[in-house]
Short mmCIF file of C-alpha atoms and ligand atoms in Angstrom, two decimals:
data_model
loop_
_atom_site.label_atom_id
_atom_site.label_comp_id
_atom_site.label_asym_id
_atom_site.label_seq_id
_atom_site.Cartn_x
_atom_site.Cartn_y
_atom_site.Cartn_z
CA MET A 1 -55.56 18.83 -9.14
CA ASN A 2 -55.70 15.04 -9.61
CA GLN A 3 -54.35 13.76 -6.31
CA ARG A 4 -56.96 10.83 -6.24
CA ILE A 5 -56.05 7.39 -7.70
CA ASP A 6 -59.31 6.93 -9.82
CA LEU A 7 -59.67 3.32 -10.94
CA ARG A 8 -63.54 3.54 -11.30
CA SER A 9 -63.17 3.46 -15.21
CA ASP A 10 -60.94 4.68 -18.02
CA THR A 11 -63.61 7.20 -18.86
CA VAL A 12 -62.25 9.51 -15.95
CA THR A 13 -59.32 10.38 -18.01
CA HIS A 14 -59.13 14.05 -19.21
CA PRO A 15 -57.96 15.24 -22.71
CA LEU A 16 -54.17 15.54 -23.04
CA PRO A 17 -52.56 19.01 -23.59
CA GLU A 18 -51.95 18.02 -27.27
CA MET A 19 -55.80 17.47 -27.56
CA ARG A 20 -56.76 20.88 -25.92
CA GLU A 21 -54.22 22.48 -28.44
CA ALA A 22 -55.81 20.76 -31.34
CA MET A 23 -59.35 21.68 -30.12
CA TYR A 24 -58.28 25.27 -29.88
CA ARG A 25 -56.90 25.40 -33.43
CA ALA A 26 -59.59 23.18 -34.96
CA GLU A 27 -61.00 24.22 -38.17
CA VAL A 28 -64.86 23.81 -37.88
CA GLY A 29 -68.04 24.12 -40.16
CA ASP A 30 -71.75 22.82 -39.80
CA ASP A 31 -71.41 19.11 -39.57
CA VAL A 32 -75.21 18.65 -40.26
CA PHE A 33 -74.32 19.87 -43.64
CA GLU A 34 -71.19 17.61 -43.66
CA GLU A 35 -69.04 20.75 -43.91
CA ASP A 36 -66.94 20.31 -40.80
CA PRO A 37 -63.57 19.38 -42.15
CA THR A 38 -62.17 18.16 -38.81
CA VAL A 39 -65.21 15.86 -38.26
CA ASN A 40 -64.83 14.69 -41.83
CA ARG A 41 -61.08 13.80 -41.19
CA LEU A 42 -61.85 11.98 -38.02
CA GLN A 43 -64.32 9.93 -39.68
CA GLU A 44 -61.94 9.06 -42.43
CA ILE A 45 -59.20 8.10 -40.15
CA ALA A 46 -61.55 6.07 -37.92
CA ALA A 47 -63.08 4.31 -40.89
CA GLY A 48 -59.52 3.42 -41.94
CA ARG A 49 -58.51 2.11 -38.50
CA MET A 50 -61.55 -0.22 -38.63
CA GLY A 51 -61.03 -1.10 -42.22
CA LYS A 52 -64.42 0.12 -43.15
CA GLU A 53 -65.64 2.59 -45.93
CA ALA A 54 -66.99 5.20 -43.68
CA GLY A 55 -67.47 6.56 -40.15
CA LEU A 56 -69.86 8.63 -38.30
CA PHE A 57 -68.92 10.65 -35.20
CA VAL A 58 -71.56 10.28 -32.43
CA PRO A 59 -71.71 11.81 -29.07
CA SER A 60 -71.37 8.50 -27.08
CA GLY A 61 -70.96 4.65 -27.46
CA THR A 62 -74.43 4.24 -26.46
CA MET A 63 -75.78 6.34 -29.37
CA GLY A 64 -73.47 4.43 -31.64
CA ASN A 65 -74.89 1.05 -30.47
CA LEU A 66 -78.38 2.27 -30.70
CA ILE A 67 -77.87 3.77 -34.25
CA ALA A 68 -76.39 0.32 -35.31
CA ALA A 69 -79.69 -1.59 -33.99
CA LEU A 70 -81.81 0.95 -35.69
CA VAL A 71 -80.02 0.80 -38.90
CA HIS A 72 -80.01 -2.97 -39.11
CA CYS A 73 -83.47 -3.90 -37.46
CA GLN A 74 -87.16 -2.80 -38.20
CA ARG A 75 -89.55 -2.59 -35.28
CA GLY A 76 -90.40 -6.09 -33.89
CA GLU A 77 -87.19 -7.72 -35.33
CA GLU A 78 -84.99 -9.38 -32.98
CA ALA A 79 -81.20 -8.92 -32.04
CA ILE A 80 -78.97 -11.78 -30.37
CA ILE A 81 -77.07 -10.26 -27.59
CA GLY A 82 -75.12 -11.47 -24.56
CA ASP A 83 -76.84 -11.32 -21.13
CA LEU A 84 -73.87 -9.55 -19.68
CA SER A 85 -73.41 -7.18 -22.65
CA HIS A 86 -73.26 -3.32 -22.23
CA THR A 87 -76.10 -3.07 -24.71
CA PHE A 88 -78.36 -5.21 -22.54
CA LEU A 89 -77.34 -4.06 -19.09
CA PHE A 90 -76.24 -0.52 -19.32
CA GLU A 91 -77.95 1.32 -22.30
CA VAL A 92 -81.22 1.86 -20.78
CA GLY A 93 -83.30 -0.43 -22.93
CA GLY A 94 -82.78 1.95 -25.78
CA ILE A 95 -82.74 -0.58 -28.66
CA SER A 96 -86.35 -1.53 -27.45
CA ALA A 97 -87.66 1.73 -26.18
CA LEU A 98 -86.54 3.75 -29.25
CA GLY A 99 -86.19 1.09 -31.87
CA GLY A 100 -88.84 -1.50 -31.12
CA VAL A 101 -85.94 -4.05 -31.38
CA PHE A 102 -86.74 -7.29 -29.44
CA PRO A 103 -83.42 -8.51 -27.70
CA HIS A 104 -82.80 -12.13 -27.52
CA THR A 105 -80.40 -12.64 -24.81
CA LEU A 106 -77.87 -15.63 -24.70
CA PRO A 107 -75.57 -16.35 -21.80
CA ASN A 108 -72.25 -14.66 -22.02
CA GLN A 109 -69.36 -17.14 -21.46
CA PRO A 110 -66.71 -16.27 -18.84
CA ASP A 111 -64.49 -15.21 -21.92
CA GLY A 112 -67.01 -12.82 -23.37
CA THR A 113 -68.20 -15.01 -26.11
CA LEU A 114 -71.69 -16.36 -27.04
CA ARG A 115 -71.48 -20.09 -27.84
CA LEU A 116 -71.90 -20.55 -31.59
CA GLU A 117 -74.27 -23.40 -31.14
CA ASP A 118 -76.42 -21.07 -29.06
CA ILE A 119 -76.35 -18.52 -31.64
CA ARG A 120 -77.43 -21.07 -34.25
CA ALA A 121 -80.19 -22.30 -32.21
CA ALA A 122 -81.48 -18.97 -31.39
CA ILE A 123 -81.79 -17.85 -34.97
CA ARG A 124 -85.43 -18.26 -35.79
CA PRO A 125 -86.73 -19.88 -39.00
CA GLU A 126 -89.40 -18.39 -41.01
CA ASN A 127 -92.74 -18.74 -39.29
CA VAL A 128 -95.73 -16.49 -38.89
CA HIS A 129 -95.28 -16.56 -35.17
CA PHE A 130 -91.85 -15.51 -34.71
CA PRO A 131 -89.98 -12.28 -35.05
CA LYS A 132 -87.58 -12.08 -37.57
CA THR A 133 -83.96 -12.56 -36.23
CA ARG A 134 -82.01 -9.65 -37.88
CA LEU A 135 -78.83 -8.83 -35.97
CA LEU A 136 -76.09 -10.34 -33.74
CA ILE A 137 -74.22 -8.03 -31.45
CA LEU A 138 -70.94 -8.91 -29.78
CA GLU A 139 -68.92 -6.95 -27.50
CA ASN A 140 -64.97 -6.61 -27.70
CA THR A 141 -63.40 -6.35 -25.19
CA HIS A 142 -66.15 -7.65 -23.11
CA ASN A 143 -66.51 -5.25 -20.24
CA ARG A 144 -68.48 -7.46 -17.58
CA CYS A 145 -66.61 -10.59 -18.63
CA GLY A 146 -63.15 -9.31 -17.16
CA GLY A 147 -62.41 -7.04 -20.14
CA ALA A 148 -61.75 -10.25 -22.22
CA PRO A 149 -60.84 -9.69 -25.78
CA LEU A 150 -62.53 -11.74 -28.45
CA SER A 151 -60.15 -13.33 -30.87
CA ARG A 152 -60.06 -12.95 -34.61
CA GLU A 153 -60.83 -16.41 -35.22
CA TYR A 154 -63.99 -16.57 -32.99
CA THR A 155 -65.14 -13.28 -34.44
CA ARG A 156 -64.58 -14.50 -37.82
CA GLN A 157 -66.71 -17.67 -37.17
CA ALA A 158 -69.64 -15.64 -35.52
CA GLY A 159 -69.67 -13.38 -38.40
CA GLU A 160 -69.80 -16.29 -41.08
CA LEU A 161 -72.78 -17.81 -38.92
CA ALA A 162 -74.57 -14.56 -38.79
CA HIS A 163 -74.19 -13.73 -42.53
CA ALA A 164 -74.94 -17.46 -43.54
CA HIS A 165 -78.54 -16.83 -41.91
CA GLY A 166 -78.91 -13.32 -43.33
CA LEU A 167 -78.15 -11.44 -40.09
CA ALA A 168 -76.28 -8.32 -39.87
CA PHE A 169 -73.38 -8.32 -37.24
CA HIS A 170 -72.47 -5.25 -35.17
CA ILE A 171 -69.45 -5.20 -32.89
CA ASP A 172 -69.69 -3.08 -29.81
CA GLY A 173 -65.97 -2.38 -29.84
CA ALA A 174 -66.08 0.45 -27.13
CA ARG A 175 -62.56 -0.80 -26.28
CA ILE A 176 -61.49 -2.47 -29.59
CA PHE A 177 -58.14 -0.68 -29.25
CA ASN A 178 -57.66 -2.58 -26.01
CA ALA A 179 -58.81 -5.62 -27.77
CA ALA A 180 -56.36 -5.30 -30.70
CA ALA A 181 -53.57 -4.49 -28.14
CA ALA A 182 -54.32 -7.82 -26.08
CA GLU A 183 -54.51 -9.84 -29.37
CA GLY A 184 -51.61 -8.45 -31.10
CA CYS A 185 -53.43 -7.35 -34.18
CA SER A 186 -55.04 -4.45 -35.72
CA PRO A 187 -58.56 -3.40 -34.86
CA ALA A 188 -59.33 -3.73 -38.51
CA GLU A 189 -58.60 -7.33 -38.37
CA LEU A 190 -61.02 -7.75 -35.31
CA ALA A 191 -63.71 -5.57 -37.05
CA GLU A 192 -63.31 -7.32 -40.62
CA PRO A 193 -66.09 -9.85 -40.21
CA ALA A 194 -68.63 -7.21 -38.91
CA ASP A 195 -70.89 -5.08 -40.86
CA THR A 196 -70.73 -2.26 -38.24
CA ILE A 197 -68.57 -1.35 -35.38
CA THR A 198 -68.64 1.36 -32.59
CA PHE A 199 -65.68 2.40 -30.66
CA CYS A 200 -65.25 4.91 -28.04
CA LEU A 201 -62.67 7.81 -28.21
CA SER A 202 -63.35 8.90 -24.68
CA LYS A 203 -62.20 5.78 -22.61
CA ALA A 204 -58.55 4.42 -22.85
CA LEU A 205 -58.05 7.00 -25.78
CA CYS A 206 -58.38 10.00 -23.32
CA ALA A 207 -60.61 12.24 -25.83
CA PRO A 208 -63.15 14.26 -23.88
CA VAL A 209 -66.26 13.21 -25.80
CA GLY A 210 -67.32 10.81 -28.57
CA SER A 211 -67.28 7.54 -30.32
CA VAL A 212 -67.35 6.71 -33.99
CA LEU A 213 -69.76 4.14 -35.74
CA CYS A 214 -68.02 2.50 -38.88
CA GLY A 215 -69.42 0.59 -41.69
CA SER A 216 -70.15 0.55 -45.44
CA ARG A 217 -70.77 3.87 -47.08
CA GLU A 218 -74.27 2.98 -47.69
CA THR A 219 -74.94 1.99 -43.95
CA ILE A 220 -73.25 5.07 -42.69
CA ALA A 221 -75.45 7.21 -44.93
CA ARG A 222 -78.59 5.79 -43.34
CA ALA A 223 -76.96 5.89 -39.94
CA ARG A 224 -76.48 9.73 -40.43
CA ARG A 225 -80.35 10.31 -40.91
CA ILE A 226 -80.96 8.27 -37.49
CA ARG A 227 -78.28 10.30 -35.83
CA LYS A 228 -79.97 13.48 -36.91
CA GLN A 229 -83.64 11.88 -35.82
CA LEU A 230 -82.03 11.06 -32.35
CA GLY A 231 -80.93 14.74 -31.94
CA GLY A 232 -77.14 13.73 -32.33
CA GLY A 233 -76.57 16.27 -35.25
CA MET A 234 -73.70 18.46 -33.74
CA ARG A 235 -72.94 21.40 -35.98
CA GLN A 236 -69.36 22.68 -35.13
CA ALA A 237 -68.32 19.38 -33.62
CA GLY A 238 -64.79 19.75 -35.03
CA ILE A 239 -64.06 21.04 -31.74
CA LEU A 240 -64.40 17.65 -30.25
CA ALA A 241 -63.42 15.70 -33.17
CA ALA A 242 -59.98 17.45 -33.17
CA ALA A 243 -59.29 15.70 -29.77
CA GLY A 244 -60.49 12.32 -31.23
CA ILE A 245 -57.98 12.57 -34.12
CA VAL A 246 -55.14 13.13 -31.53
CA ALA A 247 -56.32 10.17 -29.51
CA LEU A 248 -56.25 8.03 -32.58
CA GLU A 249 -52.75 9.32 -33.39
CA LEU A 250 -51.22 9.01 -29.97
CA MET A 251 -52.88 6.76 -27.73
CA PRO A 252 -53.30 3.17 -29.19
CA PRO A 253 -49.53 2.23 -28.92
CA ARG A 254 -49.51 3.02 -25.17
CA LEU A 255 -52.39 0.63 -24.17
CA VAL A 256 -50.05 -2.13 -23.79
CA GLU A 257 -48.81 -0.35 -20.61
CA ASP A 258 -52.29 -0.23 -19.08
CA HIS A 259 -52.58 -3.76 -19.70
CA ARG A 260 -49.14 -4.72 -18.14
CA ARG A 261 -50.21 -2.43 -14.98
CA ALA A 262 -53.54 -4.41 -14.85
CA ALA A 263 -51.68 -7.64 -14.63
CA GLU A 264 -49.34 -6.34 -11.81
CA LEU A 265 -52.16 -4.80 -10.00
CA ALA A 266 -53.92 -8.37 -10.26
CA GLY A 267 -50.77 -10.03 -9.36
CA GLY A 268 -50.37 -7.86 -6.23
CA LEU A 269 -54.09 -8.17 -5.23
CA ALA A 270 -54.09 -12.05 -5.56
CA ALA A 271 -51.19 -12.28 -3.05
CA ILE A 272 -53.32 -10.62 -0.36
CA PRO A 273 -55.16 -13.11 1.94
CA GLY A 274 -58.98 -12.62 1.66
CA ILE A 275 -58.85 -11.58 -2.05
CA PHE A 276 -59.08 -14.02 -5.15
CA LEU A 277 -59.29 -13.18 -8.94
CA PRO A 278 -60.92 -15.05 -11.75
CA LYS A 279 -58.46 -17.45 -13.46
CA GLY A 280 -56.52 -16.28 -16.51
CA MET A 281 -57.51 -12.74 -16.02
CA PRO A 282 -56.75 -9.86 -16.61
CA ARG A 283 -56.35 -9.81 -20.48
CA SER A 284 -56.73 -6.16 -20.82
CA ASN A 285 -57.13 -3.02 -18.60
CA MET A 286 -59.72 -4.31 -16.11
CA VAL A 287 -59.17 -6.28 -12.86
CA PHE A 288 -62.18 -7.88 -10.95
CA PRO A 289 -61.07 -8.79 -7.46
CA GLU A 290 -63.33 -10.47 -5.09
CA LEU A 291 -63.49 -10.83 -1.32
CA SER A 292 -63.21 -14.43 -0.12
CA PRO A 293 -66.18 -15.63 2.13
CA GLU A 294 -63.95 -15.28 5.40
CA VAL A 295 -63.60 -11.65 5.02
CA PRO A 296 -65.84 -9.87 7.47
CA LEU A 297 -65.96 -6.70 5.45
CA SER A 298 -68.49 -6.10 2.61
CA ALA A 299 -67.41 -4.66 -0.90
CA ARG A 300 -69.12 -1.19 0.28
CA GLN A 301 -66.96 -1.18 3.45
CA VAL A 302 -63.73 -1.69 1.57
CA GLU A 303 -64.77 0.76 -1.20
CA THR A 304 -65.43 3.41 1.45
CA ALA A 305 -62.07 2.63 3.32
CA LEU A 306 -60.12 2.91 0.12
CA SER A 307 -61.91 6.22 -0.78
CA GLU A 308 -60.81 7.60 2.67
CA ARG A 309 -57.24 6.88 1.24
CA GLY A 310 -57.84 8.73 -1.91
CA ILE A 311 -58.43 5.61 -3.88
CA LEU A 312 -61.58 5.32 -6.09
CA ILE A 313 -62.68 1.89 -7.37
CA GLY A 314 -65.86 0.29 -8.84
CA ARG A 315 -68.25 -2.07 -6.97
CA VAL A 316 -69.91 -4.76 -9.23
CA SER A 317 -71.52 -6.98 -6.50
CA GLU A 318 -71.79 -7.53 -2.83
CA ARG A 319 -68.17 -9.00 -2.75
CA GLY A 320 -66.68 -7.84 -6.00
CA PHE A 321 -64.85 -4.82 -7.59
CA ARG A 322 -63.78 -3.54 -10.72
CA LEU A 323 -60.49 -1.66 -11.34
CA VAL A 324 -59.60 -0.08 -14.62
CA THR A 325 -56.20 1.03 -15.48
CA HIS A 326 -55.72 3.95 -17.95
CA ALA A 327 -53.17 6.70 -18.76
CA TRP A 328 -53.53 8.35 -15.42
CA ILE A 329 -52.49 5.19 -13.61
CA SER A 330 -48.74 5.08 -12.95
CA ASP A 331 -46.61 2.28 -11.70
CA ALA A 332 -46.56 4.18 -8.07
CA ASP A 333 -50.24 4.32 -8.13
CA VAL A 334 -50.54 0.44 -8.74
CA ALA A 335 -48.19 -0.08 -5.84
CA ALA A 336 -50.06 2.45 -3.55
CA VAL A 337 -53.56 0.61 -4.42
CA ILE A 338 -51.96 -2.76 -3.47
CA SER A 339 -50.69 -1.80 -0.32
CA ALA A 340 -54.03 0.12 0.63
CA PHE A 341 -56.09 -3.06 -0.05
CA ARG A 342 -53.52 -5.00 2.14
CA GLU A 343 -53.95 -2.52 4.99
CA VAL A 344 -57.67 -2.38 4.70
CA LEU A 345 -58.11 -6.16 4.80
CA ALA A 346 -55.43 -6.68 7.51
CA ARG A 347 -57.60 -4.43 9.93
CA SER A 348 -60.68 -6.27 9.26
C1 LIG B 1 -68.59 2.62 -22.20
C2 LIG B 1 -69.29 1.45 -23.10
C3 LIG B 1 -70.23 1.70 -23.95
C4 LIG B 1 -70.83 3.07 -24.12
O1 LIG B 1 -70.22 4.07 -24.12
P1 LIG B 1 -70.77 5.59 -23.67
O2 LIG B 1 -69.91 6.48 -24.30
O3 LIG B 1 -70.41 5.70 -22.19
O4 LIG B 1 -72.07 5.67 -23.99
C5 LIG B 1 -70.70 0.67 -24.80
N1 LIG B 1 -70.15 -0.45 -24.64
C6 LIG B 1 -69.41 -0.90 -23.94
C7 LIG B 1 -68.53 -2.32 -23.93
C8 LIG B 1 -68.76 0.00 -23.04
O5 LIG B 1 -67.89 -0.28 -21.97
#
């Protein structure tokens, strides 16, 4: 069925046969009553992987991040977030629309970080005119910054700064397992400084649906009420959680392969006249090639020409693309994509 080479995202992966088998066999119960043994087990395993006390299974990363903002902030309070962060760009303004949380954006650096001095300067002093600064959100790996992983050391410093000023610290770790693979450490080490972390089961880990929000027992108990309020109480969700458990057991060790293929893809594309790539990238499973000014084609034309060859890629600007490697992308696919790019540009 899957003849196409689909590099638009790692979300396009379907559940593995082992996942479907586990879903079929899953023991279930009413998760709103906290009686679904499979959901409970997924949450326990996920919390363990993140080094937190508790986890909460949610339908999406977007809901996980929204619940985190709502759990940490009251209406009118402020969250410091990157201007290229997923929460700022791609979550439909939910933290404002549904939580009344005021986003204070700071420029994301090319490596996905926010400058510590920018964060320090953004934290507002006590003043009757000011909203209370309540929350710092960082993203790891950073999607729009080339899939860059944030280091343990940087995350520790950011967490220390946030906590010294009484801020909560949330990590949007949609791809925290990719970050851990890139940094050669455990996700728990990367999550350690944060009060809460969201990660996605449905991306590189290949589960069909779901994310987990992890934090202290007390925070997750409050998060559970907010999930219900948002309509995210899911009843016999063990069917979905079962796939998540298999995802956590099988998938993290193989992510280094996706990263190797991303590096090979980047190397092959960089050798084509008319294509350039940001220096020092890729660091994980995302490749962001751009067309040089002399290329007469637009990114849209290149995207169309590739799709006619059965290759689907993401377009992020007039001249730029995003290609994401994942469990469905083989070495042969990487070679095919490089030669298709070469062919399309040679004809221009
Ligand atoms: C995909 C993604 C999310 C949201 O995940 P959904 O499950 O698609 O809602 C959040 N943050 C980052 C960085 C992402 O890449």
